[in-house]
Short mmCIF file of C-alpha atoms in Angstrom, two decimals:
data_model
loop_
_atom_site.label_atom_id
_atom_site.label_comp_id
_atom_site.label_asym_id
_atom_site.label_seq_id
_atom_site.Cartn_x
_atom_site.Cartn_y
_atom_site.Cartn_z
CA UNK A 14 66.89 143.24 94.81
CA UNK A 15 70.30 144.18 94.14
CA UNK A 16 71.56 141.98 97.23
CA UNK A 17 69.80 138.65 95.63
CA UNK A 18 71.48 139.37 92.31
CA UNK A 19 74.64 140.18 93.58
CA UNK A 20 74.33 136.84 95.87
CA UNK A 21 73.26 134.77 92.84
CA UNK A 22 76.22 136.41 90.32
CA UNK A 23 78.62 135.25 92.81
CA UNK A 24 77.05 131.35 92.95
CA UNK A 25 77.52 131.49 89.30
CA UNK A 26 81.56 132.90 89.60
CA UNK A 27 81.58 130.45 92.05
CA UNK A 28 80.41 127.56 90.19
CA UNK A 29 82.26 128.39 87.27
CA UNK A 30 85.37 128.60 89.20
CA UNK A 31 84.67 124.93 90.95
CA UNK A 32 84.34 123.55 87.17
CA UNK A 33 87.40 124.70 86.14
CA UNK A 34 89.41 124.18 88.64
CA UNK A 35 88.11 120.21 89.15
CA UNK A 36 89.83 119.38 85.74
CA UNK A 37 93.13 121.58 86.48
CA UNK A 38 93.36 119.59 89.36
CA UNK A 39 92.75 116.21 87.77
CA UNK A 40 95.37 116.82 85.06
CA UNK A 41 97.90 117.60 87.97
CA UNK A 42 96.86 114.08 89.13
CA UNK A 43 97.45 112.95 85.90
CA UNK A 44 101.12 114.37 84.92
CA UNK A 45 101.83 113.28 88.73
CA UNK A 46 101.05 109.46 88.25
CA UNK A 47 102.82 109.62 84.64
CA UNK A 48 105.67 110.69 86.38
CA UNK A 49 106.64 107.71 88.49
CA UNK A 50 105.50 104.95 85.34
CA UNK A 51 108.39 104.22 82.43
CA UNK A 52 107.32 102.43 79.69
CA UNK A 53 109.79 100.78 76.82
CA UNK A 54 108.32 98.74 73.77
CA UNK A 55 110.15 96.02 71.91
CA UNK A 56 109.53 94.66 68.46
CA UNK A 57 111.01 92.64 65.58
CA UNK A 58 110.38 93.25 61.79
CA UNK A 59 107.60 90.52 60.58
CA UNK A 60 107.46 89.16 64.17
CA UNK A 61 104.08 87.88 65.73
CA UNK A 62 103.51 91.56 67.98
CA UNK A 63 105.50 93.78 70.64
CA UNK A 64 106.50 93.49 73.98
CA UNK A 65 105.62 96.02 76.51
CA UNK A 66 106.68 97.02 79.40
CA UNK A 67 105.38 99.41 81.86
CA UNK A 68 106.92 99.59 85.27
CA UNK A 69 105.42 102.43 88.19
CA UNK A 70 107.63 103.40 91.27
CA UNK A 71 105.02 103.72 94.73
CA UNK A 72 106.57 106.84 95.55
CA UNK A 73 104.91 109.12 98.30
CA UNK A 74 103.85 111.71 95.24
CA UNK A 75 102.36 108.81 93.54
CA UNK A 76 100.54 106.77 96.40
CA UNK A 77 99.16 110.44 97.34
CA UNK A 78 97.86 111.22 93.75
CA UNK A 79 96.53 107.89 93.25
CA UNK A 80 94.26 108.47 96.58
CA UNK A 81 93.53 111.85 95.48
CA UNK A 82 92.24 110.32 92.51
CA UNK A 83 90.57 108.07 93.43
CA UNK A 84 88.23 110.40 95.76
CA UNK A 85 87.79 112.27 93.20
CA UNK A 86 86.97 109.89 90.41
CA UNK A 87 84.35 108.06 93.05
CA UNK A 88 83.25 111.12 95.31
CA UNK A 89 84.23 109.83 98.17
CA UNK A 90 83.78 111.19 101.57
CA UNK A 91 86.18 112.13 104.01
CA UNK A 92 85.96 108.54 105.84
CA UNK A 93 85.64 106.70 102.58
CA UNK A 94 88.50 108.64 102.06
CA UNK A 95 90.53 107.52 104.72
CA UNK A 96 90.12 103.96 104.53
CA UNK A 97 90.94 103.52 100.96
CA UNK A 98 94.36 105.21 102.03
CA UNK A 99 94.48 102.71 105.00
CA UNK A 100 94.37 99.64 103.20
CA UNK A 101 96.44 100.84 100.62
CA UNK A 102 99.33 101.87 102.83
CA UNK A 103 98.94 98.55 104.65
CA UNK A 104 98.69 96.43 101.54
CA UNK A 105 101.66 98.50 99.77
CA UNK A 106 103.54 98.34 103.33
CA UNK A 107 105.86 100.82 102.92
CA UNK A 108 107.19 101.51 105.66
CA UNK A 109 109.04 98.75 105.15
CA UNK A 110 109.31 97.78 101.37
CA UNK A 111 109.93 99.32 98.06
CA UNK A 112 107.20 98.66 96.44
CA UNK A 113 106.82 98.56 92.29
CA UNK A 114 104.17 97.58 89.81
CA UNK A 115 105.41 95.78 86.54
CA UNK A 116 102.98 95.14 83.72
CA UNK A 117 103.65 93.14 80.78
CA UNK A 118 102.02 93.19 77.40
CA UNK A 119 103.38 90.47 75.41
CA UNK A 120 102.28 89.77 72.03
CA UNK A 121 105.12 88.14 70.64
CA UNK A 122 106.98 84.77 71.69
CA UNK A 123 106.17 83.53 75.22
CA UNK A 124 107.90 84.64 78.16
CA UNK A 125 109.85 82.49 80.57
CA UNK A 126 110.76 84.42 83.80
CA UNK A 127 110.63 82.11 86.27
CA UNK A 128 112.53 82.41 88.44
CA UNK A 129 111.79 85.64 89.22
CA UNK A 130 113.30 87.08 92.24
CA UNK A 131 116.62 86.24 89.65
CA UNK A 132 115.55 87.89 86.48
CA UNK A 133 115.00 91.91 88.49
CA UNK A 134 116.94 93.54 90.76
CA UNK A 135 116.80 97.34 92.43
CA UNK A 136 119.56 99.55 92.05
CA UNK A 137 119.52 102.01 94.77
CA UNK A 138 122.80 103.85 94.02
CA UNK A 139 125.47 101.42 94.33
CA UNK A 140 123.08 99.02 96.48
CA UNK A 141 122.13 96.00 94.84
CA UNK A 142 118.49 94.78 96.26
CA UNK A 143 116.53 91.68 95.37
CA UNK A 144 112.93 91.36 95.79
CA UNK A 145 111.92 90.15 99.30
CA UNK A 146 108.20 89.49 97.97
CA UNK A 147 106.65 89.58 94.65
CA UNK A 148 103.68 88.62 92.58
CA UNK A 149 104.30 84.46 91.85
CA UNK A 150 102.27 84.71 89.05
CA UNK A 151 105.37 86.38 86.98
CA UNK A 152 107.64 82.25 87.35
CA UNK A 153 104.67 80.92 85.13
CA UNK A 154 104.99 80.98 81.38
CA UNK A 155 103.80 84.44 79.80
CA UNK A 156 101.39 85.34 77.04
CA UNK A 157 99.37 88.12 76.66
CA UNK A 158 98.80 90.26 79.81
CA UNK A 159 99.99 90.39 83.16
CA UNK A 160 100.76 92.73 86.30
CA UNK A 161 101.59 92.52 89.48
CA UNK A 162 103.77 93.85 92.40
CA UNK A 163 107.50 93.84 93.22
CA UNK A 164 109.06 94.50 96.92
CA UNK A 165 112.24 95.28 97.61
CA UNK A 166 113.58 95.52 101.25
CA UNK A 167 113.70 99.54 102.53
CA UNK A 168 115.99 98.91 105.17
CA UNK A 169 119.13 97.02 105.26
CA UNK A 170 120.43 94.34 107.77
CA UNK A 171 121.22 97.24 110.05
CA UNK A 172 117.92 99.03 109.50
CA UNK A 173 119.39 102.14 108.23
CA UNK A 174 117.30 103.60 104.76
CA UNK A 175 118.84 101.79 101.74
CA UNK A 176 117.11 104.93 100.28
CA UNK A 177 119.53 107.32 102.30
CA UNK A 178 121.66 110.16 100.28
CA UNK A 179 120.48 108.33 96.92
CA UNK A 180 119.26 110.60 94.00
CA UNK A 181 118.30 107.61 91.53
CA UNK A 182 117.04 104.20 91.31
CA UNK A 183 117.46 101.50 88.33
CA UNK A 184 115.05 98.91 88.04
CA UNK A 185 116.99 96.18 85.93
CA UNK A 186 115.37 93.37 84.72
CA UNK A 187 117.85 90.69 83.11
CA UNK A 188 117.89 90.70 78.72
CA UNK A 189 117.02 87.38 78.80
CA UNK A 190 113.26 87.14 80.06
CA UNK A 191 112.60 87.89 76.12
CA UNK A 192 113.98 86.85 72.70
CA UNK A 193 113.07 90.38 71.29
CA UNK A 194 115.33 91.99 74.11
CA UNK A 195 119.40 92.62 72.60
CA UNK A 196 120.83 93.89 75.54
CA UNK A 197 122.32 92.57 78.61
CA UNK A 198 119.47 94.60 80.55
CA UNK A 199 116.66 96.52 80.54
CA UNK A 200 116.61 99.36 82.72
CA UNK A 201 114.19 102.02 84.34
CA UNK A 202 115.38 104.97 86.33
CA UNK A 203 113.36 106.98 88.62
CA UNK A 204 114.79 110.43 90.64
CA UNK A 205 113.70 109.70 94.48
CA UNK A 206 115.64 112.45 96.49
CA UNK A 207 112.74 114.26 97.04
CA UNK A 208 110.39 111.20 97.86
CA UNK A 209 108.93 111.11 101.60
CA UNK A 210 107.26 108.36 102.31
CA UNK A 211 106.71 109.28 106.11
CA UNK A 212 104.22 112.13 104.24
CA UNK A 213 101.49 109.45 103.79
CA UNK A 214 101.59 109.08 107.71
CA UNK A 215 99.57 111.05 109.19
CA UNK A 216 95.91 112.08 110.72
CA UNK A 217 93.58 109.32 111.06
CA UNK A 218 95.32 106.87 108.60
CA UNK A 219 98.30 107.09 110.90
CA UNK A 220 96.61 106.50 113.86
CA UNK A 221 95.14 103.15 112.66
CA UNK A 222 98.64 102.03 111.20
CA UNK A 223 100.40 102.65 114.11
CA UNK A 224 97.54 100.64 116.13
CA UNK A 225 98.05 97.98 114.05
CA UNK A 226 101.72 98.20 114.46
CA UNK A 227 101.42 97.75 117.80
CA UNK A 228 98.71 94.88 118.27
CA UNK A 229 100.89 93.04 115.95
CA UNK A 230 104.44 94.06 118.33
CA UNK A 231 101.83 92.38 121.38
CA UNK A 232 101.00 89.64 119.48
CA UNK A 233 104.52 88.60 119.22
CA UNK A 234 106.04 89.67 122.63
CA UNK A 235 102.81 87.47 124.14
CA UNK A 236 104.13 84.56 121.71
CA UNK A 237 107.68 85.42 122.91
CA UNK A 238 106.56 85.77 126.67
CA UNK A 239 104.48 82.03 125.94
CA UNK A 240 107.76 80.45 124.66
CA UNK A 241 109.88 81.42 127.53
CA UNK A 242 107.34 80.57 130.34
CA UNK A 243 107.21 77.31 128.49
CA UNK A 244 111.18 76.97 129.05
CA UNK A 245 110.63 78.65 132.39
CA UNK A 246 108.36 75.79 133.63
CA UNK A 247 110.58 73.04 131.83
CA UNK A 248 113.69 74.27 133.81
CA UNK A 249 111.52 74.59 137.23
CA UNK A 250 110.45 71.02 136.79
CA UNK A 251 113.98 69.61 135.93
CA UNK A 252 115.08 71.59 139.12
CA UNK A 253 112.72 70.15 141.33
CA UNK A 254 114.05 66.77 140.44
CA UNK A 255 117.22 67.44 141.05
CA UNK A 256 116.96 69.02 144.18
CA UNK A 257 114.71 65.72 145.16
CA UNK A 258 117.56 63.40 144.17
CA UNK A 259 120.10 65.56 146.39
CA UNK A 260 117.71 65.50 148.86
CA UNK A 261 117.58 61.61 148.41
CA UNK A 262 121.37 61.36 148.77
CA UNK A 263 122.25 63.07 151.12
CA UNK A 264 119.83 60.63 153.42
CA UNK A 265 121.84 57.83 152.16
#
């Protein structure tokens, strides 16, 4: 008798423990993924409404948190699990981009921003990066709502980390994409010496990555290996020819 209650005493510690700890752990989630989003506000006395701005760095912390989330919000299993990572990591592309969300709430004149790949650039120390890729909505005319991604290029022409020995990046858009905004810019500054993006790589999500890495590296050494077999055969034929007219001449 003793045994059962002692067994059910601890089910109850146990379960009291799991509830506790669930939340704790979703509020670390939480500070985590307000960590890596800056938000500034604009307004003008007796103007229509405000301008926000909300901008969120994909850092490794953050892409991990939001998938931690995520499972947790939705109960995910383990393979559930996985392949949410998957196709975020392959949509977000990481490995080689910089990737940023931007979300605009404007309530106040309309925005013109287009075009866009002119009116943000990424500071990564004294690097100046412009978007290789962004969300084409942002060149039409805003009002009201709208978000969408920004990538900038990780590596340089070299393919060395634009990343490497850099403590801080500035996320600058230009003053001018609203008539509320005085300055010259309108900045956002995140610490990323301690990001690792390589982190997200791993296990089963890895695996699959790096697969697809390398159907899509066969895919374009086939294409490569087609293209000069093409040039191959075109320079066998034009050989032939000339060999036959030699051949012709000499007879002569």
């Amino acid at each position: 008798m003793k045994l059962k209650e002692t067994l059910i005493f601890s089910l109850i510690c146990l379960s009291v423990i799991f509830l506790v700890s669930k939340p704790a752990q979703a509020a670390d989630y939480s500070k985590i993924l307000g960590r890596w989003s800056k938000e500034q506000t604009f307004r003008e006395t007796g103007a229509i409404g405000p301008l926000d701005m909300k901008v969120t760095y994909y850092s490794a912390e953050y892409v991990q948190a939001l998938i931690e989330t995520e499972a947790e919000k939705n109960l995910w299993t383990a393979d559930e699990k996985d392949n949410y990572a998957y196709q975020l990591l392959s949509t977000l592309n990481m490995e080689e981009t910089i990737p940023i969300h931007v979300e605009f709430k404007n309530y106040g004149p309309s925005m013109h921003l287009a075009p866009f790949d002119e009116q943000v650039v990424l500071w990564a120390g004294k690097r100046k990066l412009t978007p290789v890729d962004y969300d084409k909505r942002f060149n039409f005319r805003l009002q009201g709502e709208r978000d969408g991604m920004i990538y900038f290029p990780r590596y340089d022409e070299k393919g060395h980390s634009v990343l490497d020995k850099v403590k801080s990046v500035k996320l600058s858009f230009t003053g001018g994409i609203h008539p509320y905004i005085r300055s010259s810019f309108v900045d956002f500054i995140w610490d990323v010496y301690k990001d690792n993006p390589e982190a997200l790589y791993k296990g089963r999500t890895a695996t699959r990555m790096e697969l697809d890495r390398l159907i899509k590296r066969i895919e374009k050494l086939s294409a490569e290996k087609g293209e000069l077999e093409g040039k191959l055969d075109e320079i066998d034929s034009e050989l032939h020819e000339i060999n036959q007219r030699v051949e012709e001449l000499q007879k002569q």
